[in-house]
Protein backbone atom coordinates (compact mmCIF):
# COMPACT_ATOMS: atom_id res chain seq x y z
CA UNK A 1 0.00 0.00 0.00
CA UNK A 2 1.39 3.40 -1.01
CA UNK A 3 0.86 6.41 1.28
CA UNK A 4 1.59 10.10 1.36
CA UNK A 5 2.14 11.16 4.97
CA UNK A 6 2.31 14.62 6.49
CA UNK A 7 3.01 15.27 10.17
CA UNK A 8 2.91 18.72 11.76
CA UNK A 9 4.01 19.42 15.35
CA UNK A 10 3.46 22.94 16.71
CA UNK A 11 4.69 24.32 20.04
CA UNK A 12 3.82 27.69 21.61
CA UNK A 13 6.03 29.02 24.42
CA UNK A 14 4.52 31.37 27.00
CA UNK A 15 7.76 33.35 26.94
CA UNK A 16 10.53 33.35 24.38
CA UNK A 17 12.83 30.35 24.45
CA UNK A 18 16.44 31.46 24.42
CA UNK A 19 18.25 28.60 22.80
CA UNK A 20 17.41 24.91 22.81
CA UNK A 21 18.53 21.49 21.68
CA UNK A 22 16.13 18.77 20.52
CA UNK A 23 16.20 15.23 19.17
CA UNK A 24 13.43 14.46 16.66
CA UNK A 25 12.23 10.94 15.86
CA UNK A 26 9.43 11.23 13.30
CA UNK A 27 10.93 9.91 10.05
CA UNK A 28 9.60 6.57 8.76
CA UNK A 29 12.33 4.05 8.02
CA UNK A 30 12.88 1.56 5.23
CA UNK A 31 12.77 -2.05 6.40
CA UNK A 32 13.19 -4.96 3.97
CA UNK A 33 10.01 -6.96 3.58
CA UNK A 34 7.93 -4.44 5.55
CA UNK A 35 8.08 -0.93 4.12
CA UNK A 36 10.10 1.27 1.76
CA UNK A 37 10.51 5.03 2.06
CA UNK A 38 10.41 6.47 -1.46
CA UNK A 39 10.93 10.10 -0.48
CA UNK A 40 10.91 12.11 2.75
CA UNK A 41 11.70 15.55 4.13
CA UNK A 42 11.85 17.22 7.52
CA UNK A 43 11.73 20.98 8.08
CA UNK A 44 11.76 23.35 11.06
CA UNK A 45 10.44 26.86 11.61
CA UNK A 46 12.41 28.75 12.74
CA UNK A 47 15.36 27.21 10.93
CA UNK A 48 17.79 25.73 13.41
CA UNK A 49 21.33 27.07 13.86
CA UNK A 50 22.72 23.54 13.72
CA UNK A 51 21.31 20.30 12.33
CA UNK A 52 22.65 16.77 12.09
CA UNK A 53 21.35 13.21 11.82
CA UNK A 54 22.36 9.95 13.45
CA UNK A 55 21.00 6.46 14.00
CA UNK A 56 20.32 5.44 17.60
CA UNK A 57 20.85 2.02 19.18
CA UNK A 58 17.51 0.70 17.93
CA UNK A 59 18.27 1.87 14.34
CA UNK A 60 15.83 4.79 14.50
CA UNK A 61 16.65 7.91 12.51
CA UNK A 62 17.24 10.87 14.84
CA UNK A 63 17.54 14.50 13.73
CA UNK A 64 19.37 16.73 16.20
CA UNK A 65 18.70 20.50 16.06
CA UNK A 66 20.11 23.43 18.04
CA UNK A 67 18.76 26.95 18.53
CA UNK A 68 20.63 29.97 19.87
CA UNK A 69 18.30 32.86 19.07
CA UNK A 70 15.05 33.63 20.95
CA UNK A 71 11.88 32.10 19.47
CA UNK A 72 8.27 31.91 20.68
CA UNK A 73 7.09 28.97 18.58
CA UNK A 74 8.49 25.84 17.00
CA UNK A 75 7.01 24.05 14.00
CA UNK A 76 8.15 20.60 12.87
CA UNK A 77 6.88 19.36 9.50
CA UNK A 78 7.59 15.90 8.10
CA UNK A 79 6.42 14.65 4.72
CA UNK A 80 7.03 11.20 3.27
CA UNK A 81 5.88 8.77 0.62
CA UNK A 82 6.00 5.21 1.92
CA UNK A 83 5.12 1.84 0.41
CA UNK A 84 4.03 -0.75 3.00
CA UNK A 85 4.05 -4.44 2.02
CA UNK A 86 3.92 -6.48 5.21
CA UNK A 87 4.00 -10.24 4.70
CA UNK A 88 0.76 -12.17 5.28
CA UNK A 89 0.10 -13.36 8.82
CA UNK A 90 2.18 -16.47 9.31
CA UNK A 91 1.15 -19.79 10.76
CA UNK A 92 1.71 -20.14 14.48
CA UNK A 93 5.13 -21.78 14.79
CA UNK A 94 5.85 -20.31 18.21
CA UNK A 95 6.75 -22.56 21.17
CA UNK A 96 5.06 -22.65 24.55
CA UNK A 97 6.45 -20.43 27.29
CA UNK A 98 8.94 -23.02 28.54
CA UNK A 99 10.22 -23.49 25.01
CA UNK A 100 10.50 -19.74 24.53
CA UNK A 101 12.56 -19.39 27.70
CA UNK A 102 14.95 -22.04 26.39
CA UNK A 103 15.25 -20.25 23.04
CA UNK A 104 15.90 -16.89 24.74
CA UNK A 105 18.77 -18.45 26.72
CA UNK A 106 20.29 -19.70 23.47
CA UNK A 107 20.46 -16.19 21.97
CA UNK A 108 23.95 -14.85 22.63
CA UNK A 109 23.58 -11.65 20.61
CA UNK A 110 23.10 -8.27 22.27
CA UNK A 111 22.25 -6.50 19.01
CA UNK A 112 19.34 -4.06 18.96
CA UNK A 113 16.79 -6.75 18.03
CA UNK A 114 17.97 -9.31 20.61
CA UNK A 115 15.11 -10.34 22.93
CA UNK A 116 17.17 -9.70 26.08
CA UNK A 117 16.65 -5.90 25.82
CA UNK A 118 12.87 -6.33 26.05
CA UNK A 119 12.44 -8.52 29.12
CA UNK A 120 12.98 -6.12 32.00
CA UNK A 121 11.25 -3.02 33.32
CA UNK A 122 11.64 0.27 31.48
CA UNK A 123 10.62 3.85 32.24
CA UNK A 124 6.96 3.55 31.21
CA UNK A 125 6.51 -0.22 31.28
CA UNK A 126 7.59 -1.39 34.73
CA UNK A 127 6.94 -5.03 35.54
CA UNK A 128 4.10 -4.89 38.05
CA UNK A 129 2.45 -7.74 40.02
CA UNK A 130 -1.10 -6.66 39.15
CA UNK A 131 -0.39 -6.38 35.42
CA UNK A 132 1.55 -9.65 35.45
CA UNK A 133 -1.42 -11.43 37.08
CA UNK A 134 -3.68 -9.96 34.38
CA UNK A 135 -1.38 -11.31 31.64
CA UNK A 136 -1.11 -14.72 33.32
CA UNK A 137 -4.82 -15.24 32.65
CA UNK A 138 -4.10 -15.22 28.91
CA UNK A 139 -1.19 -17.60 29.41
CA UNK A 140 -3.40 -20.04 31.32
CA UNK A 141 -6.01 -20.16 28.54
CA UNK A 142 -3.63 -20.75 25.61
CA UNK A 143 -0.94 -23.18 24.49
CA UNK A 144 1.61 -21.24 22.44
CA UNK A 145 3.29 -17.87 22.88
CA UNK A 146 1.51 -16.34 19.88
CA UNK A 147 -1.85 -17.57 21.13
CA UNK A 148 -1.17 -15.97 24.53
CA UNK A 149 -0.10 -12.69 22.93
CA UNK A 150 -3.18 -12.53 20.70
CA UNK A 151 -5.40 -13.39 23.66
CA UNK A 152 -3.92 -10.57 25.77
CA UNK A 153 -4.08 -8.20 22.80
CA UNK A 154 -7.83 -8.83 22.42
CA UNK A 155 -8.52 -8.66 26.16
CA UNK A 156 -6.92 -5.24 26.52
CA UNK A 157 -9.06 -3.99 23.65
CA UNK A 158 -12.19 -5.40 25.33
CA UNK A 159 -11.39 -4.42 28.93
CA UNK A 160 -10.02 -0.91 28.42
CA UNK A 161 -11.85 2.21 27.23
CA UNK A 162 -10.28 4.50 24.67
CA UNK A 163 -10.33 8.00 26.22
CA UNK A 164 -8.00 10.73 25.06
CA UNK A 165 -8.38 13.06 28.02
CA UNK A 166 -7.63 10.80 31.01
CA UNK A 167 -3.91 10.25 30.41
CA UNK A 168 -0.94 12.12 28.94
CA UNK A 169 2.51 11.26 27.58
CA UNK A 170 3.85 10.82 31.13
CA UNK A 171 1.30 8.15 32.14
CA UNK A 172 2.85 4.81 33.12
CA UNK A 173 1.55 1.31 32.44
CA UNK A 174 0.37 0.87 36.04
CA UNK A 175 -1.51 4.20 36.04
CA UNK A 176 -3.29 3.28 32.80
CA UNK A 177 -3.99 -0.22 34.12
CA UNK A 178 -5.68 1.21 37.22
CA UNK A 179 -7.79 3.53 35.07
CA UNK A 180 -8.63 0.80 32.53
CA UNK A 181 -8.61 3.67 30.04
CA UNK A 182 -6.27 5.73 27.89
CA UNK A 183 -4.94 5.93 24.35
CA UNK A 184 -2.79 3.73 22.11
CA UNK A 185 0.38 4.60 24.04
CA UNK A 186 -1.23 3.43 27.29
CA UNK A 187 -2.71 0.23 25.83
CA UNK A 188 0.71 -0.64 24.41
CA UNK A 189 2.53 0.01 27.67
CA UNK A 190 0.10 -2.20 29.61
CA UNK A 191 0.55 -5.02 27.10
CA UNK A 192 4.34 -4.66 27.13
CA UNK A 193 4.50 -4.69 30.94
CA UNK A 194 2.19 -7.72 31.09
CA UNK A 195 4.17 -9.74 28.56
CA UNK A 196 7.49 -8.95 30.21
CA UNK A 197 6.02 -9.95 33.54
CA UNK A 198 5.34 -13.48 32.23
CA UNK A 199 8.70 -13.71 30.45
CA UNK A 200 7.81 -12.80 26.86
CA UNK A 201 10.04 -10.12 25.24
CA UNK A 202 7.97 -7.12 24.14
CA UNK A 203 8.77 -3.65 22.82
CA UNK A 204 7.12 -0.44 21.64
CA UNK A 205 6.46 0.61 18.04
CA UNK A 206 5.89 4.24 17.07
CA UNK A 207 4.27 5.09 13.78
CA UNK A 208 1.13 6.05 11.91
CA UNK A 209 -2.16 4.30 11.25
CA UNK A 210 -4.44 5.05 8.35
CA UNK A 211 -7.94 5.68 9.58
CA UNK A 212 -10.87 4.79 7.33
CA UNK A 213 -13.90 7.13 7.47
CA UNK A 214 -17.42 5.74 7.87
CA UNK A 215 -19.16 4.70 4.63
CA UNK A 216 -20.39 7.71 2.67
CA UNK A 217 -18.25 10.23 4.56
CA UNK A 218 -15.13 11.97 3.31
CA UNK A 219 -11.84 11.56 5.06
CA UNK A 220 -11.00 14.53 7.33
CA UNK A 221 -7.66 16.27 6.86
CA UNK A 222 -5.58 15.98 10.03
CA UNK A 223 -7.87 13.30 11.46
CA UNK A 224 -5.14 10.69 11.58
CA UNK A 225 -2.72 10.67 14.50
CA UNK A 226 0.57 9.20 15.52
CA UNK A 227 -0.02 5.66 16.70
CA UNK A 228 1.63 3.05 18.90
CA UNK A 229 1.51 -0.73 18.97
CA UNK A 230 3.51 -3.67 20.34
CA UNK A 231 6.35 -5.80 18.99
CA UNK A 232 6.76 -9.28 20.48
CA UNK A 233 9.53 -11.86 20.10
CA UNK A 234 7.71 -15.16 19.61
CA UNK A 235 10.72 -17.47 19.26
CA UNK A 236 13.40 -18.29 16.72
CA UNK A 237 10.99 -19.53 14.05
CA UNK A 238 8.26 -16.91 14.46
CA UNK A 239 10.64 -14.02 15.21
CA UNK A 240 9.29 -10.55 15.93
CA UNK A 241 5.55 -10.11 15.41
CA UNK A 242 3.52 -6.89 15.82
CA UNK A 243 0.15 -6.52 17.53
CA UNK A 244 -2.18 -3.55 17.97
CA UNK A 245 -4.12 -3.77 21.28
CA UNK A 246 -5.97 -0.51 20.60
CA UNK A 247 -7.70 -2.15 17.64
CA UNK A 248 -7.46 -5.86 18.58
CA UNK A 249 -5.54 -6.75 15.45
CA UNK A 250 -2.21 -7.85 14.04
CA UNK A 251 -0.31 -4.95 12.49
CA UNK A 252 -1.00 -4.78 8.76
CA UNK A 253 -0.41 -2.59 5.74
CA UNK A 254 -2.23 0.34 7.37
CA UNK A 255 0.50 0.47 10.06
CA UNK A 256 3.46 2.64 9.02
CA UNK A 257 6.52 2.36 11.27
CA UNK A 258 8.68 5.23 12.51
CA UNK A 259 10.77 3.33 15.02
CA UNK A 260 11.24 0.75 17.75
CA UNK A 261 12.15 0.95 21.43
CA UNK A 262 11.56 -0.48 24.88
CA UNK A 263 8.76 2.04 25.48
CA UNK A 264 7.68 5.57 24.54
CA UNK A 265 10.83 7.09 26.05
CA UNK A 266 12.99 5.50 23.33
CA UNK A 267 10.92 6.82 20.41
CA UNK A 268 9.37 10.09 21.62
CA UNK A 269 8.67 12.37 18.62
CA UNK A 270 10.64 15.18 20.23
CA UNK A 271 12.81 15.39 23.34
CA UNK A 272 15.28 18.02 24.44
CA UNK A 273 16.02 21.06 26.54
CA UNK A 274 15.39 24.78 26.16
CA UNK A 275 15.91 27.88 28.27
CA UNK A 276 12.63 29.65 28.99
CA UNK A 277 10.08 30.36 31.71
CA UNK A 278 6.36 29.73 31.90
CA UNK A 279 4.38 26.99 30.22
CA UNK A 280 4.24 25.62 26.70
CA UNK A 281 1.49 24.08 24.59
CA UNK A 282 1.80 21.57 21.79
CA UNK A 283 -0.49 20.47 18.95
CA UNK A 284 -0.22 17.60 16.48
CA UNK A 285 -1.84 16.84 13.16
CA UNK A 286 -1.26 13.92 10.83
CA UNK A 287 -2.51 13.13 7.35
CA UNK A 288 -2.08 9.56 6.04
CA UNK A 289 -3.39 9.54 2.50
CA UNK A 290 -3.50 6.30 0.48
CA UNK A 291 -2.45 6.65 -3.16
CA UNK A 292 -4.72 4.77 -5.51
GROMACS .gro file of C-alpha atoms in nm:
model
  292
    1UNK     CA    1   0.000   0.000   0.000
    2UNK     CA    2   0.139   0.340  -0.101
    3UNK     CA    3   0.086   0.641   0.128
    4UNK     CA    4   0.159   1.010   0.136
    5UNK     CA    5   0.214   1.116   0.497
    6UNK     CA    6   0.231   1.462   0.649
    7UNK     CA    7   0.301   1.527   1.017
    8UNK     CA    8   0.291   1.872   1.176
    9UNK     CA    9   0.401   1.942   1.535
   10UNK     CA   10   0.346   2.294   1.671
   11UNK     CA   11   0.469   2.432   2.004
   12UNK     CA   12   0.382   2.769   2.161
   13UNK     CA   13   0.603   2.902   2.442
   14UNK     CA   14   0.452   3.137   2.700
   15UNK     CA   15   0.776   3.335   2.694
   16UNK     CA   16   1.053   3.335   2.438
   17UNK     CA   17   1.283   3.035   2.445
   18UNK     CA   18   1.644   3.146   2.442
   19UNK     CA   19   1.825   2.860   2.280
   20UNK     CA   20   1.741   2.491   2.281
   21UNK     CA   21   1.853   2.149   2.168
   22UNK     CA   22   1.613   1.877   2.052
   23UNK     CA   23   1.620   1.523   1.917
   24UNK     CA   24   1.343   1.446   1.666
   25UNK     CA   25   1.223   1.094   1.586
   26UNK     CA   26   0.943   1.123   1.330
   27UNK     CA   27   1.093   0.991   1.005
   28UNK     CA   28   0.960   0.657   0.876
   29UNK     CA   29   1.233   0.405   0.802
   30UNK     CA   30   1.288   0.156   0.523
   31UNK     CA   31   1.277  -0.205   0.640
   32UNK     CA   32   1.319  -0.496   0.397
   33UNK     CA   33   1.001  -0.696   0.358
   34UNK     CA   34   0.793  -0.444   0.555
   35UNK     CA   35   0.808  -0.093   0.412
   36UNK     CA   36   1.010   0.127   0.176
   37UNK     CA   37   1.051   0.503   0.206
   38UNK     CA   38   1.041   0.647  -0.146
   39UNK     CA   39   1.093   1.010  -0.048
   40UNK     CA   40   1.091   1.211   0.275
   41UNK     CA   41   1.170   1.555   0.413
   42UNK     CA   42   1.185   1.722   0.752
   43UNK     CA   43   1.173   2.098   0.808
   44UNK     CA   44   1.176   2.335   1.106
   45UNK     CA   45   1.044   2.686   1.161
   46UNK     CA   46   1.241   2.875   1.274
   47UNK     CA   47   1.536   2.721   1.093
   48UNK     CA   48   1.779   2.573   1.341
   49UNK     CA   49   2.133   2.707   1.386
   50UNK     CA   50   2.272   2.354   1.372
   51UNK     CA   51   2.131   2.030   1.233
   52UNK     CA   52   2.265   1.677   1.209
   53UNK     CA   53   2.135   1.321   1.182
   54UNK     CA   54   2.236   0.995   1.345
   55UNK     CA   55   2.100   0.646   1.400
   56UNK     CA   56   2.032   0.544   1.760
   57UNK     CA   57   2.085   0.202   1.918
   58UNK     CA   58   1.751   0.070   1.793
   59UNK     CA   59   1.827   0.187   1.434
   60UNK     CA   60   1.583   0.479   1.450
   61UNK     CA   61   1.665   0.791   1.251
   62UNK     CA   62   1.724   1.087   1.484
   63UNK     CA   63   1.754   1.450   1.373
   64UNK     CA   64   1.937   1.673   1.620
   65UNK     CA   65   1.870   2.050   1.606
   66UNK     CA   66   2.011   2.343   1.804
   67UNK     CA   67   1.876   2.695   1.853
   68UNK     CA   68   2.063   2.997   1.987
   69UNK     CA   69   1.830   3.286   1.907
   70UNK     CA   70   1.505   3.363   2.095
   71UNK     CA   71   1.188   3.210   1.947
   72UNK     CA   72   0.827   3.191   2.068
   73UNK     CA   73   0.709   2.897   1.858
   74UNK     CA   74   0.849   2.584   1.700
   75UNK     CA   75   0.701   2.405   1.400
   76UNK     CA   76   0.815   2.060   1.287
   77UNK     CA   77   0.688   1.936   0.950
   78UNK     CA   78   0.759   1.590   0.810
   79UNK     CA   79   0.642   1.465   0.472
   80UNK     CA   80   0.703   1.120   0.327
   81UNK     CA   81   0.588   0.877   0.062
   82UNK     CA   82   0.600   0.521   0.192
   83UNK     CA   83   0.512   0.184   0.041
   84UNK     CA   84   0.403  -0.075   0.300
   85UNK     CA   85   0.405  -0.444   0.202
   86UNK     CA   86   0.392  -0.648   0.521
   87UNK     CA   87   0.400  -1.024   0.470
   88UNK     CA   88   0.076  -1.217   0.528
   89UNK     CA   89   0.010  -1.336   0.882
   90UNK     CA   90   0.218  -1.647   0.931
   91UNK     CA   91   0.115  -1.979   1.076
   92UNK     CA   92   0.171  -2.014   1.448
   93UNK     CA   93   0.513  -2.178   1.479
   94UNK     CA   94   0.585  -2.031   1.821
   95UNK     CA   95   0.675  -2.256   2.117
   96UNK     CA   96   0.506  -2.265   2.455
   97UNK     CA   97   0.645  -2.043   2.729
   98UNK     CA   98   0.894  -2.302   2.854
   99UNK     CA   99   1.022  -2.349   2.501
  100UNK     CA  100   1.050  -1.974   2.453
  101UNK     CA  101   1.256  -1.939   2.770
  102UNK     CA  102   1.495  -2.204   2.639
  103UNK     CA  103   1.525  -2.025   2.304
  104UNK     CA  104   1.590  -1.689   2.474
  105UNK     CA  105   1.877  -1.845   2.672
  106UNK     CA  106   2.029  -1.970   2.347
  107UNK     CA  107   2.046  -1.619   2.197
  108UNK     CA  108   2.395  -1.485   2.263
  109UNK     CA  109   2.358  -1.165   2.061
  110UNK     CA  110   2.310  -0.827   2.227
  111UNK     CA  111   2.225  -0.650   1.901
  112UNK     CA  112   1.934  -0.406   1.896
  113UNK     CA  113   1.679  -0.675   1.803
  114UNK     CA  114   1.797  -0.931   2.061
  115UNK     CA  115   1.511  -1.034   2.293
  116UNK     CA  116   1.717  -0.970   2.608
  117UNK     CA  117   1.665  -0.590   2.582
  118UNK     CA  118   1.287  -0.633   2.605
  119UNK     CA  119   1.244  -0.852   2.912
  120UNK     CA  120   1.298  -0.612   3.200
  121UNK     CA  121   1.125  -0.302   3.332
  122UNK     CA  122   1.164   0.027   3.148
  123UNK     CA  123   1.062   0.385   3.224
  124UNK     CA  124   0.696   0.355   3.121
  125UNK     CA  125   0.651  -0.022   3.128
  126UNK     CA  126   0.759  -0.139   3.473
  127UNK     CA  127   0.694  -0.503   3.554
  128UNK     CA  128   0.410  -0.489   3.805
  129UNK     CA  129   0.245  -0.774   4.002
  130UNK     CA  130  -0.110  -0.666   3.915
  131UNK     CA  131  -0.039  -0.638   3.542
  132UNK     CA  132   0.155  -0.965   3.545
  133UNK     CA  133  -0.142  -1.143   3.708
  134UNK     CA  134  -0.368  -0.996   3.438
  135UNK     CA  135  -0.138  -1.131   3.164
  136UNK     CA  136  -0.111  -1.472   3.332
  137UNK     CA  137  -0.482  -1.524   3.265
  138UNK     CA  138  -0.410  -1.522   2.891
  139UNK     CA  139  -0.119  -1.760   2.941
  140UNK     CA  140  -0.340  -2.004   3.132
  141UNK     CA  141  -0.601  -2.016   2.854
  142UNK     CA  142  -0.363  -2.075   2.561
  143UNK     CA  143  -0.094  -2.318   2.449
  144UNK     CA  144   0.161  -2.124   2.244
  145UNK     CA  145   0.329  -1.787   2.288
  146UNK     CA  146   0.151  -1.634   1.988
  147UNK     CA  147  -0.185  -1.757   2.113
  148UNK     CA  148  -0.117  -1.597   2.453
  149UNK     CA  149  -0.010  -1.269   2.293
  150UNK     CA  150  -0.318  -1.253   2.070
  151UNK     CA  151  -0.540  -1.339   2.366
  152UNK     CA  152  -0.392  -1.057   2.577
  153UNK     CA  153  -0.408  -0.820   2.280
  154UNK     CA  154  -0.783  -0.883   2.242
  155UNK     CA  155  -0.852  -0.866   2.616
  156UNK     CA  156  -0.692  -0.524   2.652
  157UNK     CA  157  -0.906  -0.399   2.365
  158UNK     CA  158  -1.219  -0.540   2.533
  159UNK     CA  159  -1.139  -0.442   2.893
  160UNK     CA  160  -1.002  -0.091   2.842
  161UNK     CA  161  -1.185   0.221   2.723
  162UNK     CA  162  -1.028   0.450   2.467
  163UNK     CA  163  -1.033   0.800   2.622
  164UNK     CA  164  -0.800   1.073   2.506
  165UNK     CA  165  -0.838   1.306   2.802
  166UNK     CA  166  -0.763   1.080   3.101
  167UNK     CA  167  -0.391   1.025   3.041
  168UNK     CA  168  -0.094   1.212   2.894
  169UNK     CA  169   0.251   1.126   2.758
  170UNK     CA  170   0.385   1.082   3.113
  171UNK     CA  171   0.130   0.815   3.214
  172UNK     CA  172   0.285   0.481   3.312
  173UNK     CA  173   0.155   0.131   3.244
  174UNK     CA  174   0.037   0.087   3.604
  175UNK     CA  175  -0.151   0.420   3.604
  176UNK     CA  176  -0.329   0.328   3.280
  177UNK     CA  177  -0.399  -0.022   3.412
  178UNK     CA  178  -0.568   0.121   3.722
  179UNK     CA  179  -0.779   0.353   3.507
  180UNK     CA  180  -0.863   0.080   3.253
  181UNK     CA  181  -0.861   0.367   3.004
  182UNK     CA  182  -0.627   0.573   2.789
  183UNK     CA  183  -0.494   0.593   2.435
  184UNK     CA  184  -0.279   0.373   2.211
  185UNK     CA  185   0.038   0.460   2.404
  186UNK     CA  186  -0.123   0.343   2.729
  187UNK     CA  187  -0.271   0.023   2.583
  188UNK     CA  188   0.071  -0.064   2.441
  189UNK     CA  189   0.253   0.001   2.767
  190UNK     CA  190   0.010  -0.220   2.961
  191UNK     CA  191   0.055  -0.502   2.710
  192UNK     CA  192   0.434  -0.466   2.713
  193UNK     CA  193   0.450  -0.469   3.094
  194UNK     CA  194   0.219  -0.772   3.109
  195UNK     CA  195   0.417  -0.974   2.856
  196UNK     CA  196   0.749  -0.895   3.021
  197UNK     CA  197   0.602  -0.995   3.354
  198UNK     CA  198   0.534  -1.348   3.223
  199UNK     CA  199   0.870  -1.371   3.045
  200UNK     CA  200   0.781  -1.280   2.686
  201UNK     CA  201   1.004  -1.012   2.524
  202UNK     CA  202   0.797  -0.712   2.414
  203UNK     CA  203   0.877  -0.365   2.282
  204UNK     CA  204   0.712  -0.044   2.164
  205UNK     CA  205   0.646   0.061   1.804
  206UNK     CA  206   0.589   0.424   1.707
  207UNK     CA  207   0.427   0.509   1.378
  208UNK     CA  208   0.113   0.605   1.191
  209UNK     CA  209  -0.216   0.430   1.125
  210UNK     CA  210  -0.444   0.505   0.835
  211UNK     CA  211  -0.794   0.568   0.958
  212UNK     CA  212  -1.087   0.479   0.733
  213UNK     CA  213  -1.390   0.713   0.747
  214UNK     CA  214  -1.742   0.574   0.787
  215UNK     CA  215  -1.916   0.470   0.463
  216UNK     CA  216  -2.039   0.771   0.267
  217UNK     CA  217  -1.825   1.023   0.456
  218UNK     CA  218  -1.513   1.197   0.331
  219UNK     CA  219  -1.184   1.156   0.506
  220UNK     CA  220  -1.100   1.453   0.733
  221UNK     CA  221  -0.766   1.627   0.686
  222UNK     CA  222  -0.558   1.598   1.003
  223UNK     CA  223  -0.787   1.330   1.146
  224UNK     CA  224  -0.514   1.069   1.158
  225UNK     CA  225  -0.272   1.067   1.450
  226UNK     CA  226   0.057   0.920   1.552
  227UNK     CA  227  -0.002   0.566   1.670
  228UNK     CA  228   0.163   0.305   1.890
  229UNK     CA  229   0.151  -0.073   1.897
  230UNK     CA  230   0.351  -0.367   2.034
  231UNK     CA  231   0.635  -0.580   1.899
  232UNK     CA  232   0.676  -0.928   2.048
  233UNK     CA  233   0.953  -1.186   2.010
  234UNK     CA  234   0.771  -1.516   1.961
  235UNK     CA  235   1.072  -1.747   1.926
  236UNK     CA  236   1.340  -1.829   1.672
  237UNK     CA  237   1.099  -1.953   1.405
  238UNK     CA  238   0.826  -1.691   1.446
  239UNK     CA  239   1.064  -1.402   1.521
  240UNK     CA  240   0.929  -1.055   1.593
  241UNK     CA  241   0.555  -1.011   1.541
  242UNK     CA  242   0.352  -0.689   1.582
  243UNK     CA  243   0.015  -0.652   1.753
  244UNK     CA  244  -0.218  -0.355   1.797
  245UNK     CA  245  -0.412  -0.377   2.128
  246UNK     CA  246  -0.597  -0.051   2.060
  247UNK     CA  247  -0.770  -0.215   1.764
  248UNK     CA  248  -0.746  -0.586   1.858
  249UNK     CA  249  -0.554  -0.675   1.545
  250UNK     CA  250  -0.221  -0.785   1.404
  251UNK     CA  251  -0.031  -0.495   1.249
  252UNK     CA  252  -0.100  -0.478   0.876
  253UNK     CA  253  -0.041  -0.259   0.574
  254UNK     CA  254  -0.223   0.034   0.737
  255UNK     CA  255   0.050   0.047   1.006
  256UNK     CA  256   0.346   0.264   0.902
  257UNK     CA  257   0.652   0.236   1.127
  258UNK     CA  258   0.868   0.523   1.251
  259UNK     CA  259   1.077   0.333   1.502
  260UNK     CA  260   1.124   0.075   1.775
  261UNK     CA  261   1.215   0.095   2.143
  262UNK     CA  262   1.156  -0.048   2.488
  263UNK     CA  263   0.876   0.204   2.548
  264UNK     CA  264   0.768   0.557   2.454
  265UNK     CA  265   1.083   0.709   2.605
  266UNK     CA  266   1.299   0.550   2.333
  267UNK     CA  267   1.092   0.682   2.041
  268UNK     CA  268   0.937   1.009   2.162
  269UNK     CA  269   0.867   1.237   1.862
  270UNK     CA  270   1.064   1.518   2.023
  271UNK     CA  271   1.281   1.539   2.334
  272UNK     CA  272   1.528   1.802   2.444
  273UNK     CA  273   1.602   2.106   2.654
  274UNK     CA  274   1.539   2.478   2.616
  275UNK     CA  275   1.591   2.788   2.827
  276UNK     CA  276   1.263   2.965   2.899
  277UNK     CA  277   1.008   3.036   3.171
  278UNK     CA  278   0.636   2.973   3.190
  279UNK     CA  279   0.438   2.699   3.022
  280UNK     CA  280   0.424   2.562   2.670
  281UNK     CA  281   0.149   2.408   2.459
  282UNK     CA  282   0.180   2.157   2.179
  283UNK     CA  283  -0.049   2.047   1.895
  284UNK     CA  284  -0.022   1.760   1.648
  285UNK     CA  285  -0.184   1.684   1.316
  286UNK     CA  286  -0.126   1.392   1.083
  287UNK     CA  287  -0.251   1.313   0.735
  288UNK     CA  288  -0.208   0.956   0.604
  289UNK     CA  289  -0.339   0.954   0.250
  290UNK     CA  290  -0.350   0.630   0.048
  291UNK     CA  291  -0.245   0.665  -0.316
  292UNK     CA  292  -0.472   0.477  -0.551
   0.00000   0.00000   0.00000
